[in-house]
Coordinates of C-alpha atoms and ligand atoms in Angstrom, one line a residue:
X1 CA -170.0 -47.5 -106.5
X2 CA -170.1 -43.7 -106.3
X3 CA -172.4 -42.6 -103.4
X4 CA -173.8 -39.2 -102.1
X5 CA -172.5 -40.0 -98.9
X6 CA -169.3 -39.4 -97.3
X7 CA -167.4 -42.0 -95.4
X8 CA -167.8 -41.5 -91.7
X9 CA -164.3 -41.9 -89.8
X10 CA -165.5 -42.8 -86.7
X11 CA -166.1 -46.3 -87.4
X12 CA -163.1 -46.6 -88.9
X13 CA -161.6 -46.2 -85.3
X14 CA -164.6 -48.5 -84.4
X15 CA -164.2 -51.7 -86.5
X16 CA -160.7 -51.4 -86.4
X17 CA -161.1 -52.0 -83.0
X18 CA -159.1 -48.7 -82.3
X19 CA -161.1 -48.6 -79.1
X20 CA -160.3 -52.5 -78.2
X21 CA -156.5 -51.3 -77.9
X22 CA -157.1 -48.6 -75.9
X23 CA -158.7 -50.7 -73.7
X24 CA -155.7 -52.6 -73.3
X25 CA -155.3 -55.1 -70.8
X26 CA -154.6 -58.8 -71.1
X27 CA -156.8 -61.8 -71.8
X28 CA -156.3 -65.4 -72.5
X29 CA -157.2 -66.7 -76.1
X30 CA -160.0 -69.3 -75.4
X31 CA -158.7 -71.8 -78.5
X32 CA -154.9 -71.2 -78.0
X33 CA -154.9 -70.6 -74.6
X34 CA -152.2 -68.2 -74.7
X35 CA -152.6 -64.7 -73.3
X36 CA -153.6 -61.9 -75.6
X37 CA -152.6 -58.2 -75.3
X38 CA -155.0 -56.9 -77.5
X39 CA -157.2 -56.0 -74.7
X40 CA -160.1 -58.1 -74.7
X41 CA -163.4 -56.3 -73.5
X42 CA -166.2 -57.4 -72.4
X43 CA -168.5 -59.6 -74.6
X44 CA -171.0 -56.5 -74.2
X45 CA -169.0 -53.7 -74.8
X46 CA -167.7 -56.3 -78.0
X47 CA -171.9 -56.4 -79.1
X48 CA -172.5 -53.0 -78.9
X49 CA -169.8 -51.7 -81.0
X50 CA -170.8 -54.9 -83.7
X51 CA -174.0 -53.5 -83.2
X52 CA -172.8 -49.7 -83.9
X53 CA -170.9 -50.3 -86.4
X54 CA -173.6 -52.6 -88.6
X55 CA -175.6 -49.7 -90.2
X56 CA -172.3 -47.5 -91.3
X57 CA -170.8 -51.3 -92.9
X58 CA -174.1 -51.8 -95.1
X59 CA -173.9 -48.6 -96.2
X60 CA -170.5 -48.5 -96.8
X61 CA -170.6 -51.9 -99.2
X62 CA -174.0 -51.5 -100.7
X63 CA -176.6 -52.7 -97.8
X64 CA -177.4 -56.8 -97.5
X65 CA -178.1 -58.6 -100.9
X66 CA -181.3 -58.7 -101.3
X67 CA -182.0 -62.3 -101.7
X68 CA -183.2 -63.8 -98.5
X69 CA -182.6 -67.3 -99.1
X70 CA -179.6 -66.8 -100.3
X71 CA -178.6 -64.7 -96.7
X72 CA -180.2 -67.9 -94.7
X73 CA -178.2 -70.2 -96.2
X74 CA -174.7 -68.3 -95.8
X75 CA -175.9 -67.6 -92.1
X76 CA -177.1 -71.6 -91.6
X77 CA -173.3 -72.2 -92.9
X78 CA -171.9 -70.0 -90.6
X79 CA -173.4 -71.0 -87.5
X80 CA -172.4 -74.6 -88.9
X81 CA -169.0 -74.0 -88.3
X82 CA -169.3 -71.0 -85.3
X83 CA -170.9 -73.9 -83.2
X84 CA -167.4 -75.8 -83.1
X85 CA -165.6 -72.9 -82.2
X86 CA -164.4 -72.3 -78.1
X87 CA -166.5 -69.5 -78.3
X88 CA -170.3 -69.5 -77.6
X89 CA -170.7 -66.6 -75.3
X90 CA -171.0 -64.4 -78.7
X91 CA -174.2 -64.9 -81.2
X92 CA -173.2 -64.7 -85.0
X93 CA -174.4 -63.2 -87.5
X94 CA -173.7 -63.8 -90.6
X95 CA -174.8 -61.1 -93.4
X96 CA -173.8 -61.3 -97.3
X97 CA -173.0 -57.8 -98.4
X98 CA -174.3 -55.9 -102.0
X99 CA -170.8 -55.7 -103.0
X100 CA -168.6 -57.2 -105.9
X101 CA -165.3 -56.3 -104.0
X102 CA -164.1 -59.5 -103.5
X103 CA -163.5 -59.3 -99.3
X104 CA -164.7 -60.9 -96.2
X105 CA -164.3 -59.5 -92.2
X106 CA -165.1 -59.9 -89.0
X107 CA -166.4 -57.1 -86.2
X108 CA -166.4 -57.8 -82.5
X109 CA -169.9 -59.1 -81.2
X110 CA -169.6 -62.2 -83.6
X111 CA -171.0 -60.3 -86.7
X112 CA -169.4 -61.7 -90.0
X113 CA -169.7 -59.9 -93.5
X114 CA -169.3 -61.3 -96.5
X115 CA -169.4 -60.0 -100.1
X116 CA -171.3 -61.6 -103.0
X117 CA -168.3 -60.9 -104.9
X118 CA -166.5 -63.4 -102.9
X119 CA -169.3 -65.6 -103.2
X120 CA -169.5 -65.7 -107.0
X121 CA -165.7 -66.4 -107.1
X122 CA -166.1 -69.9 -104.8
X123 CA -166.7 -73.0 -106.5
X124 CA -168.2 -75.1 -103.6
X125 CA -169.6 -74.7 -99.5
X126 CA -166.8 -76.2 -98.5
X127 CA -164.7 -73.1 -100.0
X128 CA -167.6 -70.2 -98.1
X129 CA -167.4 -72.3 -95.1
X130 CA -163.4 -72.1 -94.6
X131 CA -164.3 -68.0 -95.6
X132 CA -166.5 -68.4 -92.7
X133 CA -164.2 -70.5 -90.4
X134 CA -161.3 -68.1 -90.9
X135 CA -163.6 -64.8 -89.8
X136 CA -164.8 -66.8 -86.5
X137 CA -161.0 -67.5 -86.2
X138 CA -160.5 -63.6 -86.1
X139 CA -163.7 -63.3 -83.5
X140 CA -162.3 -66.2 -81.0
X141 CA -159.1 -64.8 -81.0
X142 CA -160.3 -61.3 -80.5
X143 CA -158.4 -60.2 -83.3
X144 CA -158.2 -56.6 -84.0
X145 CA -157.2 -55.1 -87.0
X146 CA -153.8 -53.5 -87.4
X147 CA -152.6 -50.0 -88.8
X148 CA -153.7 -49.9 -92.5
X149 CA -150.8 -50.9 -94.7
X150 CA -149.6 -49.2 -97.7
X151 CA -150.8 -51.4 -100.0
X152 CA -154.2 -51.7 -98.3
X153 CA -154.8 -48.0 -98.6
X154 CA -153.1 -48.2 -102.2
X155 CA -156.5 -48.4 -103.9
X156 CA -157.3 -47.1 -107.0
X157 CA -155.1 -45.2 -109.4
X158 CA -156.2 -42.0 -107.8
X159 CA -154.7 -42.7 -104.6
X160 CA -151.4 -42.4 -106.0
X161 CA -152.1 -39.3 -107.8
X162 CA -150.4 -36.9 -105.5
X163 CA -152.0 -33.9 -106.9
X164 CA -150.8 -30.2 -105.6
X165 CA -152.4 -27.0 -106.5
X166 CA -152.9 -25.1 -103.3
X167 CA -156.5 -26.6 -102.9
X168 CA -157.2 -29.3 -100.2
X169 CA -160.1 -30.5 -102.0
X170 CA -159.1 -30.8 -105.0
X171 CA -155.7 -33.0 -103.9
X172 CA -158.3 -34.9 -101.4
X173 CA -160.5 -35.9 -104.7
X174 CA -157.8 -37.5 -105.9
X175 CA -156.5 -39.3 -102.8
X176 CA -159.3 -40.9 -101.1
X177 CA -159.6 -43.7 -103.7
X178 CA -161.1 -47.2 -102.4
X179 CA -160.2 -46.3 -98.3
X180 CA -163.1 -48.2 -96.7
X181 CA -163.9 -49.0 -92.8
X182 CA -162.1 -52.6 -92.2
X183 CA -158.1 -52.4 -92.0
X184 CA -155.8 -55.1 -92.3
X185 CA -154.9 -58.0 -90.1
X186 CA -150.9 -58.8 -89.2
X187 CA -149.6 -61.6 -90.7
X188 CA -149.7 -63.7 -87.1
X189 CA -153.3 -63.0 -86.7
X190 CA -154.1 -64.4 -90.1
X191 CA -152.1 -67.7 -89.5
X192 CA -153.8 -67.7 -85.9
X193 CA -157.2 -67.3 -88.2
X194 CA -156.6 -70.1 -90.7
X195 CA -155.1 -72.8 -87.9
X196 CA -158.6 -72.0 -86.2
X197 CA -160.5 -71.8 -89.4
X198 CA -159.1 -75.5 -90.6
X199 CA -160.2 -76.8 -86.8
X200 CA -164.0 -75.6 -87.2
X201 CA -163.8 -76.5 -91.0
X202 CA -163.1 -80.5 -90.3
X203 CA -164.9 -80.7 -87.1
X204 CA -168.1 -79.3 -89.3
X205 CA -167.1 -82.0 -91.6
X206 CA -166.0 -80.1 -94.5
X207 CA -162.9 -80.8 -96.8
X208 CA -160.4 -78.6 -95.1
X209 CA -157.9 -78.5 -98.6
X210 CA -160.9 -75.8 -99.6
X211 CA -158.9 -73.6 -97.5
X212 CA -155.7 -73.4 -99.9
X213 CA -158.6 -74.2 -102.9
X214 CA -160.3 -70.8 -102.5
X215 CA -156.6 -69.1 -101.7
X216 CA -155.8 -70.1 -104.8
X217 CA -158.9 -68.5 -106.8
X218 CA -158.3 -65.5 -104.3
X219 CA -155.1 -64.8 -105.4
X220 CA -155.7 -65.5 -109.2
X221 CA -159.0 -62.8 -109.2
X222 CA -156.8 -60.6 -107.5
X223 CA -153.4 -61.2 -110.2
X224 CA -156.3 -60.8 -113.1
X225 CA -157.9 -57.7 -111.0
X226 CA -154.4 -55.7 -111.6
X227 CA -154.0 -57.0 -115.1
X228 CA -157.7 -55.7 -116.1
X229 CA -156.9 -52.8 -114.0
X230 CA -153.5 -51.7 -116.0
X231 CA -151.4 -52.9 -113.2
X232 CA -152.7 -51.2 -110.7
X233 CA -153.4 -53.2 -107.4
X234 CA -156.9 -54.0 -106.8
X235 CA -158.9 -51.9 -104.7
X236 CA -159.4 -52.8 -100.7
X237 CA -160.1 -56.5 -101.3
X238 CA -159.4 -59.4 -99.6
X239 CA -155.8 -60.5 -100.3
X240 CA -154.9 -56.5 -98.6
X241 CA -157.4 -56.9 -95.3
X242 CA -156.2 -60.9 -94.8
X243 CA -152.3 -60.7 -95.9
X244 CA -152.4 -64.4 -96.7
X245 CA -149.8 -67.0 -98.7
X246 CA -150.7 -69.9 -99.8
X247 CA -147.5 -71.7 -97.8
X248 CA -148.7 -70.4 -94.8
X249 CA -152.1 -71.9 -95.4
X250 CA -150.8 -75.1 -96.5
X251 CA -149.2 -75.5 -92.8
X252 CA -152.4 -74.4 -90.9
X253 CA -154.0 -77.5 -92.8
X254 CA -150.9 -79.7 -92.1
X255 CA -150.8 -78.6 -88.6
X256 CA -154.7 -79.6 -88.2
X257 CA -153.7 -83.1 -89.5
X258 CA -155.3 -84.2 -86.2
X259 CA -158.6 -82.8 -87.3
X260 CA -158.7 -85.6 -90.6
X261 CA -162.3 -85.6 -92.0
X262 CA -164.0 -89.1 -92.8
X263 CA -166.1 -88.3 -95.8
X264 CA -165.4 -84.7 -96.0
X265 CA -168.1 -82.6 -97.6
X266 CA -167.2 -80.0 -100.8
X267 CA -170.8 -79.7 -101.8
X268 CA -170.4 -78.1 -104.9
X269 CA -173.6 -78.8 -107.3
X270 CA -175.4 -77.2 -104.5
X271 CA -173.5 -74.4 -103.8
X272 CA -173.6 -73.6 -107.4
X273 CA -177.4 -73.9 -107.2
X274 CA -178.2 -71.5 -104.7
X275 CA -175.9 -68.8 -105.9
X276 CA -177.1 -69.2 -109.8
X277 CA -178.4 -65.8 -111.0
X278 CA -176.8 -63.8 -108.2
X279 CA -175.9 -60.4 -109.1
X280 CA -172.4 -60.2 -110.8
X281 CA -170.5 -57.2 -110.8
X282 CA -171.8 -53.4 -110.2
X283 CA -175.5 -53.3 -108.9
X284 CA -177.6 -50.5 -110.5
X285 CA -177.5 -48.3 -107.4
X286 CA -173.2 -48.4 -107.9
X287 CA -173.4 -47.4 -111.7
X288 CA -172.2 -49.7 -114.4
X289 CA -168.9 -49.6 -116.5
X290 CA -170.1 -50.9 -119.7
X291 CA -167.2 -50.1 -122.1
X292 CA -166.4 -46.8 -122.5
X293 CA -169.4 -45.5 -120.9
X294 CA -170.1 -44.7 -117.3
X295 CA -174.1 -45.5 -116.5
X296 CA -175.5 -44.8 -113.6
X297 CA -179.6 -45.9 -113.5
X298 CA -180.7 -44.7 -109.7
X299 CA -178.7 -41.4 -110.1
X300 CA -179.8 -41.3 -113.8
X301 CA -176.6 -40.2 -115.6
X302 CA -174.1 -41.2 -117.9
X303 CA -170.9 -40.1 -119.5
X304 CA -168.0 -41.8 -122.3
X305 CA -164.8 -41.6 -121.5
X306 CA -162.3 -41.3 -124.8
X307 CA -161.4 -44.0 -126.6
X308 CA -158.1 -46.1 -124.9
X309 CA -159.1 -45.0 -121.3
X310 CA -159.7 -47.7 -118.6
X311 CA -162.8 -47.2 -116.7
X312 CA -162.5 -48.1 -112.6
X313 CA -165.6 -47.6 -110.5
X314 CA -164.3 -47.0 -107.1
X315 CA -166.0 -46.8 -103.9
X316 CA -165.6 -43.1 -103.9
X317 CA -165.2 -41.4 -107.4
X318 CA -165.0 -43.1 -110.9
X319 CA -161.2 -43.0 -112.6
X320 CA -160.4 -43.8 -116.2
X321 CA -156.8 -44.1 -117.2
X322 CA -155.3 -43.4 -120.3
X323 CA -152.1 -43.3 -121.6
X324 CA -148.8 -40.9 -120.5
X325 CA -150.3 -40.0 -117.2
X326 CA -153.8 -38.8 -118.5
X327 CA -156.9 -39.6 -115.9
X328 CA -159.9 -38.7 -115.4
X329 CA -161.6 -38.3 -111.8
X330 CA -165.5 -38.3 -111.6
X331 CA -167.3 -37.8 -108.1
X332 CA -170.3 -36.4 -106.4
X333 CA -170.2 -33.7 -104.1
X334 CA -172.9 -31.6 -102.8
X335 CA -173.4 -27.7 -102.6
X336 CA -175.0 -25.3 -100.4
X337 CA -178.8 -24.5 -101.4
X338 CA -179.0 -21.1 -103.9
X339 CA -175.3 -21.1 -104.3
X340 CA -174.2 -20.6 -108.2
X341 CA -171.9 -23.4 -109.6
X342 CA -169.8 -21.0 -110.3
X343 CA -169.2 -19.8 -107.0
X344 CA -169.1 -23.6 -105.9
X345 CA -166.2 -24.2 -108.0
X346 CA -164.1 -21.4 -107.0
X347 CA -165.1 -20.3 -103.3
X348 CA -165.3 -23.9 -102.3
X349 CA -164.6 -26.7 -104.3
X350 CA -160.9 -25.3 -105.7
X351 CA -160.6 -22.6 -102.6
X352 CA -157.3 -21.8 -102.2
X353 CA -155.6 -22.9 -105.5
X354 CA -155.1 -20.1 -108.5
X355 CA -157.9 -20.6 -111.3
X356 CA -157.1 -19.5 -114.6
X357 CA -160.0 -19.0 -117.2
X358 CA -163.5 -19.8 -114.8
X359 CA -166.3 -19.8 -116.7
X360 CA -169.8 -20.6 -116.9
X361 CA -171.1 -23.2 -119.4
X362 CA -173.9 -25.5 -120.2
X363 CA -173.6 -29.3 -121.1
X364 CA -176.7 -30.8 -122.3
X365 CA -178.8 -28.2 -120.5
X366 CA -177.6 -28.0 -116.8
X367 CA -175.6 -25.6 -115.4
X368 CA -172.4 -26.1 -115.3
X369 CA -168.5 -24.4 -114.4
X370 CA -165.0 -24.7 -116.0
X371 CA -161.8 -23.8 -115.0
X372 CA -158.0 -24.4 -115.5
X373 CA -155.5 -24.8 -112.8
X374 CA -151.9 -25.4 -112.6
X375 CA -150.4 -28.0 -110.1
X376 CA -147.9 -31.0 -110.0
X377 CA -149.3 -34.5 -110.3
X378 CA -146.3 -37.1 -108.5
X379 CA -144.3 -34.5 -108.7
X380 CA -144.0 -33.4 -112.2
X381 CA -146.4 -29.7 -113.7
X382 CA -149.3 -31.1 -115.2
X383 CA -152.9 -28.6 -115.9
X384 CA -155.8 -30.4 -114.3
X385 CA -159.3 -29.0 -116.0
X386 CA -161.7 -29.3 -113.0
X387 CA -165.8 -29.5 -114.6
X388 CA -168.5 -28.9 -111.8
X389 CA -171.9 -29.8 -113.3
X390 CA -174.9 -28.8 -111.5
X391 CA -177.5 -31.7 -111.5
X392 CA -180.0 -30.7 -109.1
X393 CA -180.9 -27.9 -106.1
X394 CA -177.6 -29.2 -104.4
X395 CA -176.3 -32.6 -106.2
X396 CA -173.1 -31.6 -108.2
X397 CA -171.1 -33.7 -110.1
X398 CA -167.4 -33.5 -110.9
X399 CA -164.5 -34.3 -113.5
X400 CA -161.0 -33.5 -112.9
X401 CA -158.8 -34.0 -115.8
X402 CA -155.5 -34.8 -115.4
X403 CA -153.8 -32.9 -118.6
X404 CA -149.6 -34.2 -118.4
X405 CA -147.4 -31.2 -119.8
X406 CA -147.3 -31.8 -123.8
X407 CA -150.7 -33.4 -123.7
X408 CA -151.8 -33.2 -127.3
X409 CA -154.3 -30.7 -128.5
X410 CA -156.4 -34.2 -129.5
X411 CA -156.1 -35.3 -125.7
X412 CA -157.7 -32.1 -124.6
X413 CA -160.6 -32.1 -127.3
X414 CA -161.1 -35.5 -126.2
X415 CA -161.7 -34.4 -122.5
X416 CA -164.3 -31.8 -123.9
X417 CA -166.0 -34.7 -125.8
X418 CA -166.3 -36.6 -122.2
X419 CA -167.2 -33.4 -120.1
X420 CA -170.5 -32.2 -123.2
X421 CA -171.2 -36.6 -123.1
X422 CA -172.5 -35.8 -119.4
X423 CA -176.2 -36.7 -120.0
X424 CA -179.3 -37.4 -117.8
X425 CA -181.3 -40.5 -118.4
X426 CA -184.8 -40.7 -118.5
X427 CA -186.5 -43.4 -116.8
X428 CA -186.9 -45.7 -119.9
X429 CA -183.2 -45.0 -120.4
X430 CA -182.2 -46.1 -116.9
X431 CA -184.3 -49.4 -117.2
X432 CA -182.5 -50.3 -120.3
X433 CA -179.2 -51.0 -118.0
X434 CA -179.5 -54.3 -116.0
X435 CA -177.0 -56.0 -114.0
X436 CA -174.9 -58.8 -115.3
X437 CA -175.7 -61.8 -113.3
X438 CA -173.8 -65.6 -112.8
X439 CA -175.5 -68.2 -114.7
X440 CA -174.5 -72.0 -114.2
X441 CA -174.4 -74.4 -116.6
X442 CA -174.1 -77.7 -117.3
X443 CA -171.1 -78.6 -119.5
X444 CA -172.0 -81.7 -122.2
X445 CA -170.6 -84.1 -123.7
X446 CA -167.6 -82.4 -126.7
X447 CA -168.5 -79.1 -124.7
X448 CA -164.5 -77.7 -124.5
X449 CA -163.9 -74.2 -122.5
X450 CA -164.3 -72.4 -125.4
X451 CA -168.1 -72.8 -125.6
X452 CA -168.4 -71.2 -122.3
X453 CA -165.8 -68.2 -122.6
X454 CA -167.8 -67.2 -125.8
X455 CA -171.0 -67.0 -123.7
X456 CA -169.3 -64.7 -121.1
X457 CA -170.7 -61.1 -121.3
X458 CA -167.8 -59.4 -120.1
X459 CA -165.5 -56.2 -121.7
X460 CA -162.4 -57.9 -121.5
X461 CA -160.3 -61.1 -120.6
X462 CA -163.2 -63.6 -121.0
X463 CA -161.0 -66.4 -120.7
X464 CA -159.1 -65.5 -117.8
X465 CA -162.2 -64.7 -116.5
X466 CA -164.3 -67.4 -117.1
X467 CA -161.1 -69.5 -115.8
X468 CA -160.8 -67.5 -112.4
X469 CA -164.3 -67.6 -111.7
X470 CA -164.5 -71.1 -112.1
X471 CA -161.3 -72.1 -110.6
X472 CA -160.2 -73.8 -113.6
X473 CA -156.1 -72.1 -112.8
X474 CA -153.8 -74.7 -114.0
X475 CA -155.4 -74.7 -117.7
X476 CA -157.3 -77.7 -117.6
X477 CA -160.4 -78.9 -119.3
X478 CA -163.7 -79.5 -118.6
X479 CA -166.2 -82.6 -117.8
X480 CA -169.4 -83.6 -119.2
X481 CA -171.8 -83.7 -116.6
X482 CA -169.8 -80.7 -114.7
X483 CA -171.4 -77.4 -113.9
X484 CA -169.6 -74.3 -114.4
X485 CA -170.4 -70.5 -114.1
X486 CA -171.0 -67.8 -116.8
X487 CA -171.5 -63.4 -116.6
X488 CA -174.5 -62.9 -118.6
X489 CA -176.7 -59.8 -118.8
Ligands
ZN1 ZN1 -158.1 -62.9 -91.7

């Protein structure tokens, strides 16, 4: 999802609801009726900073989807279940976000996000409705969000890096993996969130087990996330913004016993309709792992990484793991006007650490600059090879290289293989690479899992996969007559 942007870190103080503390004060909760320290301002002080915040949040998870019906329907769900709720001096607005991080969240003023990431992984309304529910739990409540935790900020395999070499740019490459504007909630908050959540659910009529349902699919994409990912946790999703458990869910619905549903509603064949051919995965303006290659079609680049190396896109730089400690950082950065890579490299990009061996090349005809430095990675000496490639006036793109002491002579021939694969596309290239995209299907009569999980475009796990997406977590079968999702291209 590598941008030309940088975060802004103002609205991380912003969403956060930094400002809401400082506010201070005391309030009483209008469903609990309990007073509330958070500091509850007033409702416009609460729309403007929603409103502030909205642009920085779209570009920060790929702008709205750009399927209108799709963002009507989500938002006629929403105010479904918002009308139930104690508080109607707020107007929501619910917006689906570009984004396959799987995550929902809620900013003061009543504006709701929600990724189409999490809405490929539901298998019903019911499931997007408790989503929904739980967020204008958070907004009632006047929730804000805590401190990060650890394993919020965790992200990517670059964020545990910890590379040293005297340069603070070159350590921040490799720290800033995944950090995005929405922190986490404590664990009170969320079981505050769900009780409320469960009490607009049934009183809108749903099925209020979709609660623990979608919990469960939440926490299998996010087990199979860190599998794909060689163990790594997955980056900012839901599971590190809403620290959730499925026990603690389980009593928010047992405690809304009161709230039992005649007739409740899942509506599954129709959520399944309007989010058929939804965009699956990385969007063209995010760049596409496909295999070993990195594509990128709006930026119009692409690069292979070596053989056994993981590719992650990230929201700030692309990593690829391989094995012993080896990775691979890609990024975008920009430089001053007139300024020679060269001099990019070692007056600004590396300032401050001790280069060995700078020099100028050329890979596939842009200008390009090399150099070797010595540092620790966790700790331990390792050489990182830093590549800056010069792509236009001021666009430069980076590779750090993460060599471990007795790294083979093949590992580092392999790293030049990646560095002279760096490659502009041409136009017809670039419209070659299409997004994947969810496709439902009806299953028929003798039609067994298997059909489906060899019809899922995917690089790995299509089993697993197929299984999470369609919430199918105990092993069990299918039905003729049943619909079920598939990843084509
Ligand atoms: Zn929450």
């Amino acid at each position: 999802m590598i941008r030309l942007r940088t975060a802004t870190r103002w609205l991380a103080a912003l969403a956060l609801g930094a400002g809401v503390a400082a506010a201070g004060g005391c309030s009483t909760n209008p469903a609990t009726g309990e007073r509330i320290f958070t500091g509850a301002l007033p409702v416009a002080q609460e729309e403007q900073i929603g409103k502030q915040s909205r642009p920085e949040i779209l570009a920060e998870f790929g702008g709205e989807y750009p399927d209108e019906a799709l963002q009507r329907y989500v938002q006629s769900i929403g105010e479904l279940v918002a009308a139930t709720s104690e508080r109607t001096d707020v107007s929501y607005t619910f917006t689906v976000l570009n984004s396959d991080v799987v995550n929902a969240f809620a900013v003061p003023g009543g504006y709701i996000y929600i990724t189409r990431g999490l809405l490929a992984l539901a298998n019903n309304e019911a499931e997007i409705a408790g989503v929904l529910a739980h967020e204008v739990g958070h907004i009632v409540s006047r929730h804000s969000a805590q401190r990060a935790t650890q394993s919020a900020l965790a992200g990517v395999a670059a964020a545990v890096l910890g590379v040293a070499t005297g340069s603070s740019q070159v350590a921040q490459m490799a720290q800033t993996g995944g950090m995005a504007v929405i922190q986490s909630y404590s664990r009170e908050q969320e079981f505050e969130a769900d009780t409320l959540g469960v009490r607009y659910l049934s009183r809108a009529g749903y099925d209020p087990s979709a609660m623990s349902s979608f919990l469960a699919s939440l926490n299998a994409h996010s087990n199979l996330e860190a599998k794909m990912a060689g163990g790594n946790p997955p980056e900012f999703n839901i599971m590190s913004t809403h620290p959730r458990t499925q026990d603690r869910v389980q009593r928010a619905v047992a405690e809304a016993g009161g709230y039992a549903v005649r007739n409740p509603m899942l509506a599954r064949d129709i959520y399944l309709q309007k989010i058929d051919g939804i965009v699956y995965g990385d969007a063209p303006e995010q760049g596409f792992v496909r295999g070993r290659d990195f594509v990128h079609p709006t930026l119009g680049f692409r690069f292979r990484v070596p053989e056994d190396f993981r590719l992650m896109n990230g929201a700030q730089q692309v990593v690829a793991k391989g094995s012993g400690g080896a990775v691979i950082v890609f990024d975008a950065a920009q430089r001053r006007s007139g300024l020679p890579i060269v001099s990019y490299l070692r007056d600004d990009w590396a300032a401050g650490a001790s280069l060995q061996s700078l020099e100028r090349i050329t890979v596939n005809g842009m200008e390009a600059a090399t150099a070797l430095v010595k540092g620790t990675v966790q700790g331990q000496p390792a050489d990182l090879r830093l590549v800056a490639i010069a792509f236009d006036g001021t666009q430069v793109f980076r590779f750090m290289f993460v060599i471990p002491s007795r790294a083979s002579s093949a590992l580092i021939e392999s790293f030049q293989r990646t560095t002279y694969s760096f490659q502009r596309l041409s136009a017809a290239e670039a419209a070659r690479y299409q997004p994947k995209r969810l496709d439902v299907v009806p299953v028929g009569s003798g039609d067994g899992v298997s059909r489906f999980v060899g019809m899922m475009n995917v690089d790995s796990y299509p089993e697993e996969q197929f299984r999470v997406l369609n919430g199918l977590l105990g092993g069990e079968g299918l039905l003729a007559g049943q619909k079920v999702k598939i990843v084509t291209e």
